[in-house]
Amino acid sequence: MSSNISISAAQLSKLVGLPDAPVIIDVRIPDDVAADPRRLPGSDSRSHTDVSVWANAYAGQRVVVSCQRGLKLSEGVAAWLRHHGVAAENLAGGFEAWRDAGGLLLRGAALPPRDAAGRSVWVTRTRPKVDRIACPWLIRRFVDRHAVFLFVSPSEVAAVAERFAATPFDIEGVFWSHRGERCSFDVMVEEFGLATPALDRLAAIVRAADTATLETVPEAAGFLAASLGLSRMFRDDLAQLDAGMLLYDAMYRWCRDASEETHNWPAAAGAAKGPTL
């Protein structure tokens, strides 16, 4: 029987990674987290003990709450959030149901530290084209929706990373960068444990566009053209990132839901005919 206060793992899995996905709040106790430090994609970690203090931070948002088994902790936190006017649902079966259904789980060891505001901070070279838009998209959609991205002169990336406790990416000699034939986006998909058919397909497009191997993936040439066009349209790198998020949202949905659909003109013979009377 369906419930107006809970959502199943199957239902939530269809929403993860989309721009309008609900906020996921993980309220597992420390012992359960220690036993399996992986997290639902993009989830916030909160304690049930002070929900009345932090509930208002989610005002106006749709929220899904998950504890270990989807029982008292997530039920209670979701109820508290609804008391504060938040549209909150409980993840039926909790973390265990999500895990057992094969849902995406972020690897805890790969997650970078957060700042005092709870955000991960990343730094890379200015004037992004492909990888330096793809990686922020992946992070904001599947890892940390509040992530901060700093675009600086190439020569200053390492120093800014050190002085501002930021994680460098897509430059030579750092962890989050190209490895052999794989681009930085490939590395993040692998290290975060985010491999799915849709993200793997998107990674192939990004890799081909980013490494001048356009002949390997049919969609790569058009994707590179769109990416270079965006880079010419925006002087501000953050404005370009905001616009690029829509491009990657669209490509992800094509990879996930629409890659088998075709379009042709003129329409098939007889398709435009009216009904037979």
PDB file of C-alpha atoms in Angstrom:
ATOM      1  CA  MET A   1       0.000   0.000   0.000  1.00  0.00           C
ATOM      2  CA  SER A   2       1.399   3.404  -0.964  1.00  0.00           C
ATOM      3  CA  SER A   3       2.124   5.992   1.705  1.00  0.00           C
ATOM      4  CA  ASN A   4       2.087   9.765   1.644  1.00  0.00           C
ATOM      5  CA  ILE A   5       4.971   9.905   4.146  1.00  0.00           C
ATOM      6  CA  SER A   6       7.423   7.419   2.624  1.00  0.00           C
ATOM      7  CA  ILE A   7       9.195   6.721  -0.650  1.00  0.00           C
ATOM      8  CA  SER A   8      10.639   3.427  -1.866  1.00  0.00           C
ATOM      9  CA  ALA A   9      14.228   2.850  -2.920  1.00  0.00           C
ATOM     10  CA  ALA A  10      13.046   2.207  -6.486  1.00  0.00           C
ATOM     11  CA  GLN A  11      11.159   5.510  -6.592  1.00  0.00           C
ATOM     12  CA  LEU A  12      14.062   7.488  -5.144  1.00  0.00           C
ATOM     13  CA  SER A  13      16.578   5.918  -7.528  1.00  0.00           C
ATOM     14  CA  LYS A  14      14.720   7.466 -10.476  1.00  0.00           C
ATOM     15  CA  LEU A  15      15.187  10.937  -8.974  1.00  0.00           C
ATOM     16  CA  VAL A  16      18.846  10.812  -7.923  1.00  0.00           C
ATOM     17  CA  GLY A  17      21.086  12.885 -10.180  1.00  0.00           C
ATOM     18  CA  LEU A  18      18.292  15.061 -11.556  1.00  0.00           C
ATOM     19  CA  PRO A  19      18.286  18.836 -10.994  1.00  0.00           C
ATOM     20  CA  ASP A  20      15.024  18.622  -9.023  1.00  0.00           C
ATOM     21  CA  ALA A  21      16.014  15.585  -6.955  1.00  0.00           C
ATOM     22  CA  PRO A  22      14.999  15.722  -3.285  1.00  0.00           C
ATOM     23  CA  VAL A  23      17.544  16.459  -0.598  1.00  0.00           C
ATOM     24  CA  ILE A  24      18.568  13.211   1.105  1.00  0.00           C
ATOM     25  CA  ILE A  25      19.328  13.414   4.825  1.00  0.00           C
ATOM     26  CA  ASP A  26      21.231  10.538   6.426  1.00  0.00           C
ATOM     27  CA  VAL A  27      20.421  10.235  10.141  1.00  0.00           C
ATOM     28  CA  ARG A  28      22.128   6.897  10.828  1.00  0.00           C
ATOM     29  CA  ILE A  29      23.818   6.606  14.210  1.00  0.00           C
ATOM     30  CA  PRO A  30      27.656   6.655  14.323  1.00  0.00           C
ATOM     31  CA  ASP A  31      27.935   2.892  14.878  1.00  0.00           C
ATOM     32  CA  ASP A  32      25.963   2.166  11.698  1.00  0.00           C
ATOM     33  CA  VAL A  33      28.027   4.664   9.712  1.00  0.00           C
ATOM     34  CA  ALA A  34      31.234   3.115  11.023  1.00  0.00           C
ATOM     35  CA  ALA A  35      30.049  -0.327   9.910  1.00  0.00           C
ATOM     36  CA  ASP A  36      29.423   0.957   6.380  1.00  0.00           C
ATOM     37  CA  PRO A  37      30.652   4.532   5.741  1.00  0.00           C
ATOM     38  CA  ARG A  38      29.181   4.685   2.255  1.00  0.00           C
ATOM     39  CA  ARG A  39      26.404   7.232   1.744  1.00  0.00           C
ATOM     40  CA  LEU A  40      23.412   7.747  -0.486  1.00  0.00           C
ATOM     41  CA  PRO A  41      24.370  10.106  -3.349  1.00  0.00           C
ATOM     42  CA  GLY A  42      24.537  13.755  -2.356  1.00  0.00           C
ATOM     43  CA  SER A  43      23.184  13.114   1.119  1.00  0.00           C
ATOM     44  CA  ASP A  44      23.610  15.383   4.132  1.00  0.00           C
ATOM     45  CA  SER A  45      24.654  13.758   7.393  1.00  0.00           C
ATOM     46  CA  ARG A  46      22.624  14.981  10.373  1.00  0.00           C
ATOM     47  CA  SER A  47      21.864  13.813  13.886  1.00  0.00           C
ATOM     48  CA  HIS A  48      18.309  13.045  14.931  1.00  0.00           C
ATOM     49  CA  THR A  49      19.065  14.454  18.372  1.00  0.00           C
ATOM     50  CA  ASP A  50      18.896  18.109  17.314  1.00  0.00           C
ATOM     51  CA  VAL A  51      16.480  18.002  14.398  1.00  0.00           C
ATOM     52  CA  SER A  52      14.418  20.819  15.880  1.00  0.00           C
ATOM     53  CA  VAL A  53      17.509  23.047  15.616  1.00  0.00           C
ATOM     54  CA  TRP A  54      18.432  22.357  11.987  1.00  0.00           C
ATOM     55  CA  ALA A  55      15.008  21.634  10.482  1.00  0.00           C
ATOM     56  CA  ASN A  56      14.448  25.180   9.215  1.00  0.00           C
ATOM     57  CA  ALA A  57      17.574  24.914   7.032  1.00  0.00           C
ATOM     58  CA  TYR A  58      15.482  22.761   4.676  1.00  0.00           C
ATOM     59  CA  ALA A  59      12.518  25.112   4.387  1.00  0.00           C
ATOM     60  CA  GLY A  60      11.003  25.094   0.922  1.00  0.00           C
ATOM     61  CA  GLN A  61      12.791  21.914  -0.150  1.00  0.00           C
ATOM     62  CA  ARG A  62      11.657  18.358  -0.753  1.00  0.00           C
ATOM     63  CA  VAL A  63      13.473  16.006   1.601  1.00  0.00           C
ATOM     64  CA  VAL A  64      13.922  12.244   1.959  1.00  0.00           C
ATOM     65  CA  VAL A  65      15.207  11.015   5.329  1.00  0.00           C
ATOM     66  CA  SER A  66      17.137   7.767   5.679  1.00  0.00           C
ATOM     67  CA  CYS A  67      18.269   5.875   8.760  1.00  0.00           C
ATOM     68  CA  GLN A  68      19.593   2.324   8.901  1.00  0.00           C
ATOM     69  CA  ARG A  69      16.278   0.486   8.440  1.00  0.00           C
ATOM     70  CA  GLY A  70      13.754   3.247   7.803  1.00  0.00           C
ATOM     71  CA  LEU A  71      12.159   2.968  11.225  1.00  0.00           C
ATOM     72  CA  LYS A  72      12.024   5.216  14.264  1.00  0.00           C
ATOM     73  CA  LEU A  73      14.878   7.627  13.514  1.00  0.00           C
ATOM     74  CA  SER A  74      13.947   8.538   9.957  1.00  0.00           C
ATOM     75  CA  GLU A  75      10.211   8.396  10.710  1.00  0.00           C
ATOM     76  CA  GLY A  76      10.689  10.762  13.631  1.00  0.00           C
ATOM     77  CA  VAL A  77      13.001  13.158  11.800  1.00  0.00           C
ATOM     78  CA  ALA A  78      10.661  13.298   8.792  1.00  0.00           C
ATOM     79  CA  ALA A  79       7.749  14.039  11.126  1.00  0.00           C
ATOM     80  CA  TRP A  80       9.726  16.841  12.791  1.00  0.00           C
ATOM     81  CA  LEU A  81      10.573  18.303   9.394  1.00  0.00           C
ATOM     82  CA  ARG A  82       6.916  18.235   8.369  1.00  0.00           C
ATOM     83  CA  HIS A  83       6.123  20.018  11.638  1.00  0.00           C
ATOM     84  CA  HIS A  84       8.438  22.788  10.391  1.00  0.00           C
ATOM     85  CA  GLY A  85       6.621  22.913   7.057  1.00  0.00           C
ATOM     86  CA  VAL A  86       9.194  20.866   5.111  1.00  0.00           C
ATOM     87  CA  ALA A  87       7.922  18.354   2.525  1.00  0.00           C
ATOM     88  CA  ALA A  88       9.647  15.338   4.053  1.00  0.00           C
ATOM     89  CA  GLU A  89       9.360  11.617   3.366  1.00  0.00           C
ATOM     90  CA  ASN A  90      10.921   8.581   4.989  1.00  0.00           C
ATOM     91  CA  LEU A  91      12.997   6.198   2.838  1.00  0.00           C
ATOM     92  CA  ALA A  92      11.167   2.890   3.289  1.00  0.00           C
ATOM     93  CA  GLY A  93      13.622   0.281   4.538  1.00  0.00           C
ATOM     94  CA  GLY A  94      16.309   2.914   4.969  1.00  0.00           C
ATOM     95  CA  PHE A  95      19.964   2.475   4.052  1.00  0.00           C
ATOM     96  CA  GLU A  96      19.685  -1.304   4.077  1.00  0.00           C
ATOM     97  CA  ALA A  97      16.837  -1.343   1.536  1.00  0.00           C
ATOM     98  CA  TRP A  98      18.724   1.069  -0.714  1.00  0.00           C
ATOM     99  CA  ARG A  99      21.914  -0.998  -0.468  1.00  0.00           C
ATOM    100  CA  ASP A 100      20.138  -4.316  -1.036  1.00  0.00           C
ATOM    101  CA  ALA A 101      18.352  -2.900  -4.097  1.00  0.00           C
ATOM    102  CA  GLY A 102      21.719  -2.040  -5.644  1.00  0.00           C
ATOM    103  CA  GLY A 103      21.300   1.717  -5.270  1.00  0.00           C
ATOM    104  CA  LEU A 104      24.275   4.002  -5.853  1.00  0.00           C
ATOM    105  CA  LEU A 105      26.420   4.452  -2.751  1.00  0.00           C
ATOM    106  CA  LEU A 106      29.203   7.012  -2.430  1.00  0.00           C
ATOM    107  CA  ARG A 107      32.455   5.634  -1.110  1.00  0.00           C
ATOM    108  CA  GLY A 108      33.155   7.315   2.190  1.00  0.00           C
ATOM    109  CA  ALA A 109      36.938   7.174   1.853  1.00  0.00           C
ATOM    110  CA  ALA A 110      36.830   9.137  -1.409  1.00  0.00           C
ATOM    111  CA  LEU A 111      34.851  12.076  -0.051  1.00  0.00           C
ATOM    112  CA  PRO A 112      36.968  15.221   0.485  1.00  0.00           C
ATOM    113  CA  PRO A 113      36.704  17.150   3.770  1.00  0.00           C
ATOM    114  CA  ARG A 114      34.000  19.806   4.174  1.00  0.00           C
ATOM    115  CA  ASP A 115      34.511  23.393   5.286  1.00  0.00           C
ATOM    116  CA  ALA A 116      32.887  25.009   8.330  1.00  0.00           C
ATOM    117  CA  ALA A 117      29.689  25.499   6.311  1.00  0.00           C
ATOM    118  CA  GLY A 118      29.559  21.806   5.399  1.00  0.00           C
ATOM    119  CA  ARG A 119      30.649  22.277   1.765  1.00  0.00           C
ATOM    120  CA  SER A 120      33.426  20.602  -0.176  1.00  0.00           C
ATOM    121  CA  VAL A 121      35.746  23.133  -1.842  1.00  0.00           C
ATOM    122  CA  TRP A 122      37.464  22.415  -5.153  1.00  0.00           C
ATOM    123  CA  VAL A 123      39.960  24.367  -7.237  1.00  0.00           C
ATOM    124  CA  THR A 124      41.039  24.085 -10.856  1.00  0.00           C
ATOM    125  CA  ARG A 125      42.274  26.079 -13.838  1.00  0.00           C
ATOM    126  CA  THR A 126      40.305  28.984 -15.211  1.00  0.00           C
ATOM    127  CA  ARG A 127      38.492  28.950 -18.582  1.00  0.00           C
ATOM    128  CA  PRO A 128      36.936  25.463 -18.407  1.00  0.00           C
ATOM    129  CA  LYS A 129      35.927  23.554 -21.534  1.00  0.00           C
ATOM    130  CA  VAL A 130      34.871  19.922 -20.939  1.00  0.00           C
ATOM    131  CA  ASP A 131      36.330  18.073 -17.935  1.00  0.00           C
ATOM    132  CA  ARG A 132      36.274  21.150 -15.709  1.00  0.00           C
ATOM    133  CA  ILE A 133      32.511  21.481 -16.267  1.00  0.00           C
ATOM    134  CA  ALA A 134      31.805  17.739 -16.262  1.00  0.00           C
ATOM    135  CA  CYS A 135      33.445  17.165 -12.867  1.00  0.00           C
ATOM    136  CA  PRO A 136      31.558  19.969 -11.065  1.00  0.00           C
ATOM    137  CA  TRP A 137      28.315  18.686 -12.590  1.00  0.00           C
ATOM    138  CA  LEU A 138      28.991  15.176 -11.276  1.00  0.00           C
ATOM    139  CA  ILE A 139      29.914  16.495  -7.830  1.00  0.00           C
ATOM    140  CA  ARG A 140      26.873  18.737  -7.470  1.00  0.00           C
ATOM    141  CA  ARG A 141      24.421  16.125  -8.745  1.00  0.00           C
ATOM    142  CA  PHE A 142      25.797  13.051  -6.944  1.00  0.00           C
ATOM    143  CA  VAL A 143      28.267  14.066  -4.224  1.00  0.00           C
ATOM    144  CA  ASP A 144      27.728  17.516  -2.699  1.00  0.00           C
ATOM    145  CA  ARG A 145      25.048  19.830  -4.074  1.00  0.00           C
ATOM    146  CA  HIS A 146      26.598  22.787  -2.192  1.00  0.00           C
ATOM    147  CA  ALA A 147      30.152  22.225  -3.481  1.00  0.00           C
ATOM    148  CA  VAL A 148      32.220  25.362  -4.118  1.00  0.00           C
ATOM    149  CA  PHE A 149      34.391  25.610  -7.241  1.00  0.00           C
ATOM    150  CA  LEU A 150      37.288  28.053  -7.499  1.00  0.00           C
ATOM    151  CA  PHE A 151      38.679  28.817 -10.961  1.00  0.00           C
ATOM    152  CA  VAL A 152      42.171  30.342 -10.797  1.00  0.00           C
ATOM    153  CA  SER A 153      45.260  30.833 -12.947  1.00  0.00           C
ATOM    154  CA  PRO A 154      46.897  27.473 -13.792  1.00  0.00           C
ATOM    155  CA  SER A 155      50.109  28.439 -12.016  1.00  0.00           C
ATOM    156  CA  GLU A 156      48.227  29.178  -8.777  1.00  0.00           C
ATOM    157  CA  VAL A 157      46.035  26.080  -8.423  1.00  0.00           C
ATOM    158  CA  ALA A 158      48.386  24.246  -6.047  1.00  0.00           C
ATOM    159  CA  ALA A 159      48.977  27.289  -3.845  1.00  0.00           C
ATOM    160  CA  VAL A 160      45.270  28.152  -3.662  1.00  0.00           C
ATOM    161  CA  ALA A 161      44.502  24.547  -2.775  1.00  0.00           C
ATOM    162  CA  GLU A 162      46.940  24.715   0.122  1.00  0.00           C
ATOM    163  CA  ARG A 163      45.995  28.156   1.418  1.00  0.00           C
ATOM    164  CA  PHE A 164      42.226  27.672   1.138  1.00  0.00           C
ATOM    165  CA  ALA A 165      41.966  23.970   2.039  1.00  0.00           C
ATOM    166  CA  ALA A 166      40.556  23.220  -1.406  1.00  0.00           C
ATOM    167  CA  THR A 167      40.805  19.973  -3.361  1.00  0.00           C
ATOM    168  CA  PRO A 168      42.606  20.434  -6.705  1.00  0.00           C
ATOM    169  CA  PHE A 169      41.302  18.655  -9.799  1.00  0.00           C
ATOM    170  CA  ASP A 170      42.038  18.331 -13.511  1.00  0.00           C
ATOM    171  CA  ILE A 171      45.638  19.501 -13.287  1.00  0.00           C
ATOM    172  CA  GLU A 172      48.770  17.400 -13.607  1.00  0.00           C
ATOM    173  CA  GLY A 173      50.158  15.663 -10.544  1.00  0.00           C
ATOM    174  CA  VAL A 174      47.027  15.510  -8.365  1.00  0.00           C
ATOM    175  CA  PHE A 175      44.725  12.656  -7.357  1.00  0.00           C
ATOM    176  CA  TRP A 176      41.637  13.922  -9.205  1.00  0.00           C
ATOM    177  CA  SER A 177      43.055  14.112 -12.708  1.00  0.00           C
ATOM    178  CA  HIS A 178      43.688  12.150 -15.896  1.00  0.00           C
ATOM    179  CA  ARG A 179      45.016   8.608 -15.541  1.00  0.00           C
ATOM    180  CA  GLY A 180      46.299   7.085 -18.742  1.00  0.00           C
ATOM    181  CA  GLU A 181      43.528   7.293 -21.350  1.00  0.00           C
ATOM    182  CA  ARG A 182      40.906   8.168 -18.748  1.00  0.00           C
ATOM    183  CA  CYS A 183      39.946  11.767 -18.077  1.00  0.00           C
ATOM    184  CA  SER A 184      39.207  13.374 -14.700  1.00  0.00           C
ATOM    185  CA  PHE A 185      35.487  12.666 -15.047  1.00  0.00           C
ATOM    186  CA  ASP A 186      36.257   8.944 -15.481  1.00  0.00           C
ATOM    187  CA  VAL A 187      38.367   9.018 -12.335  1.00  0.00           C
ATOM    188  CA  MET A 188      35.628  10.654 -10.273  1.00  0.00           C
ATOM    189  CA  VAL A 189      32.976   8.202 -11.460  1.00  0.00           C
ATOM    190  CA  GLU A 190      35.256   5.326 -10.444  1.00  0.00           C
ATOM    191  CA  GLU A 191      36.585   6.698  -7.161  1.00  0.00           C
ATOM    192  CA  PHE A 192      33.170   7.802  -5.916  1.00  0.00           C
ATOM    193  CA  GLY A 193      31.651   4.424  -6.829  1.00  0.00           C
ATOM    194  CA  LEU A 194      29.154   5.987  -9.225  1.00  0.00           C
ATOM    195  CA  ALA A 195      29.413   3.607 -12.173  1.00  0.00           C
ATOM    196  CA  THR A 196      26.030   3.059 -13.846  1.00  0.00           C
ATOM    197  CA  PRO A 197      25.174   2.426 -17.505  1.00  0.00           C
ATOM    198  CA  ALA A 198      24.058   6.055 -17.895  1.00  0.00           C
ATOM    199  CA  LEU A 199      27.098   7.624 -16.233  1.00  0.00           C
ATOM    200  CA  ASP A 200      29.453   5.220 -18.014  1.00  0.00           C
ATOM    201  CA  ARG A 201      27.931   6.274 -21.338  1.00  0.00           C
ATOM    202  CA  LEU A 202      28.246   9.938 -20.426  1.00  0.00           C
ATOM    203  CA  ALA A 203      31.855   9.330 -19.349  1.00  0.00           C
ATOM    204  CA  ALA A 204      32.653   7.885 -22.775  1.00  0.00           C
ATOM    205  CA  ILE A 205      31.302  11.045 -24.428  1.00  0.00           C
ATOM    206  CA  VAL A 206      33.202  13.334 -22.055  1.00  0.00           C
ATOM    207  CA  ARG A 207      36.423  11.345 -22.508  1.00  0.00           C
ATOM    208  CA  ALA A 208      36.236  11.469 -26.303  1.00  0.00           C
ATOM    209  CA  ALA A 209      35.439  15.203 -26.297  1.00  0.00           C
ATOM    210  CA  ASP A 210      38.181  15.993 -23.777  1.00  0.00           C
ATOM    211  CA  THR A 211      40.983  13.890 -25.276  1.00  0.00           C
ATOM    212  CA  ALA A 212      40.609  14.582 -29.014  1.00  0.00           C
ATOM    213  CA  THR A 213      39.308  11.089 -29.802  1.00  0.00           C
ATOM    214  CA  LEU A 214      36.037  12.239 -31.341  1.00  0.00           C
ATOM    215  CA  GLU A 215      35.917   9.338 -33.775  1.00  0.00           C
ATOM    216  CA  THR A 216      35.346   6.848 -30.934  1.00  0.00           C
ATOM    217  CA  VAL A 217      31.923   8.137 -29.846  1.00  0.00           C
ATOM    218  CA  PRO A 218      29.373   9.569 -32.311  1.00  0.00           C
ATOM    219  CA  GLU A 219      27.991  12.133 -29.854  1.00  0.00           C
ATOM    220  CA  ALA A 220      31.381  13.529 -28.834  1.00  0.00           C
ATOM    221  CA  ALA A 221      31.847  15.990 -31.707  1.00  0.00           C
ATOM    222  CA  GLY A 222      28.534  17.732 -31.115  1.00  0.00           C
ATOM    223  CA  PHE A 223      29.130  17.726 -27.377  1.00  0.00           C
ATOM    224  CA  LEU A 224      32.556  19.321 -27.815  1.00  0.00           C
ATOM    225  CA  ALA A 225      31.064  21.945 -30.140  1.00  0.00           C
ATOM    226  CA  ALA A 226      28.432  22.841 -27.536  1.00  0.00           C
ATOM    227  CA  SER A 227      31.069  22.977 -24.791  1.00  0.00           C
ATOM    228  CA  LEU A 228      33.370  25.253 -26.804  1.00  0.00           C
ATOM    229  CA  GLY A 229      30.424  27.440 -27.725  1.00  0.00           C
ATOM    230  CA  LEU A 230      29.580  27.883 -24.052  1.00  0.00           C
ATOM    231  CA  SER A 231      33.180  28.807 -23.298  1.00  0.00           C
ATOM    232  CA  ARG A 232      32.917  31.638 -25.834  1.00  0.00           C
ATOM    233  CA  MET A 233      29.571  32.847 -24.555  1.00  0.00           C
ATOM    234  CA  PHE A 234      30.613  33.513 -20.956  1.00  0.00           C
ATOM    235  CA  ARG A 235      33.477  35.621 -19.652  1.00  0.00           C
ATOM    236  CA  ASP A 236      32.737  34.505 -16.090  1.00  0.00           C
ATOM    237  CA  ASP A 237      33.653  30.872 -15.387  1.00  0.00           C
ATOM    238  CA  LEU A 238      30.951  30.448 -12.741  1.00  0.00           C
ATOM    239  CA  ALA A 239      28.298  31.745 -15.138  1.00  0.00           C
ATOM    240  CA  GLN A 240      29.580  29.250 -17.696  1.00  0.00           C
ATOM    241  CA  LEU A 241      29.368  26.476 -15.090  1.00  0.00           C
ATOM    242  CA  ASP A 242      25.752  27.383 -14.329  1.00  0.00           C
ATOM    243  CA  ALA A 243      24.888  27.218 -18.031  1.00  0.00           C
ATOM    244  CA  GLY A 244      26.892  24.028 -18.493  1.00  0.00           C
ATOM    245  CA  MET A 245      24.926  22.282 -15.763  1.00  0.00           C
ATOM    246  CA  LEU A 246      21.877  22.322 -18.060  1.00  0.00           C
ATOM    247  CA  LEU A 247      23.908  20.835 -20.925  1.00  0.00           C
ATOM    248  CA  TYR A 248      25.085  17.970 -18.713  1.00  0.00           C
ATOM    249  CA  ASP A 249      21.624  17.464 -17.243  1.00  0.00           C
ATOM    250  CA  ALA A 250      20.294  17.029 -20.761  1.00  0.00           C
ATOM    251  CA  MET A 251      23.077  14.661 -21.814  1.00  0.00           C
ATOM    252  CA  TYR A 252      22.637  12.578 -18.671  1.00  0.00           C
ATOM    253  CA  ARG A 253      18.907  12.185 -19.314  1.00  0.00           C
ATOM    254  CA  TRP A 254      19.652  11.214 -22.923  1.00  0.00           C
ATOM    255  CA  CYS A 255      22.156   8.610 -21.702  1.00  0.00           C
ATOM    256  CA  ARG A 256      19.702   7.314 -19.104  1.00  0.00           C
ATOM    257  CA  ASP A 257      16.326   7.492 -20.828  1.00  0.00           C
ATOM    258  CA  ALA A 258      16.434   8.575 -24.456  1.00  0.00           C
ATOM    259  CA  SER A 259      19.383   7.026 -26.300  1.00  0.00           C
ATOM    260  CA  GLU A 260      17.136   4.566 -28.141  1.00  0.00           C
ATOM    261  CA  GLU A 261      14.717   7.222 -29.393  1.00  0.00           C
ATOM    262  CA  THR A 262      15.104   8.363 -32.990  1.00  0.00           C
ATOM    263  CA  HIS A 263      13.761  11.300 -34.972  1.00  0.00           C
ATOM    264  CA  ASN A 264      13.283  11.603 -38.709  1.00  0.00           C
ATOM    265  CA  TRP A 265      11.688  13.795 -41.326  1.00  0.00           C
ATOM    266  CA  PRO A 266       9.509  13.409 -43.286  1.00  0.00           C
ATOM    267  CA  ALA A 267       7.362  11.320 -41.009  1.00  0.00           C
ATOM    268  CA  ALA A 268       6.743   7.717 -41.975  1.00  0.00           C
ATOM    269  CA  ALA A 269       4.254   7.277 -44.791  1.00  0.00           C
ATOM    270  CA  GLY A 270       0.710   7.378 -43.517  1.00  0.00           C
ATOM    271  CA  ALA A 271       1.675   8.718 -40.108  1.00  0.00           C
ATOM    272  CA  ALA A 272       0.101  12.089 -40.837  1.00  0.00           C
ATOM    273  CA  LYS A 273      -3.151  10.646 -42.123  1.00  0.00           C
ATOM    274  CA  GLY A 274      -6.256  11.247 -40.079  1.00  0.00           C
ATOM    275  CA  PRO A 275      -8.379   8.456 -38.614  1.00  0.00           C
ATOM    276  CA  THR A 276     -10.388   6.296 -40.956  1.00  0.00           C
ATOM    277  CA  LEU A 277     -14.069   7.165 -40.738  1.00  0.00           C
TER     278      LEU A 277
END
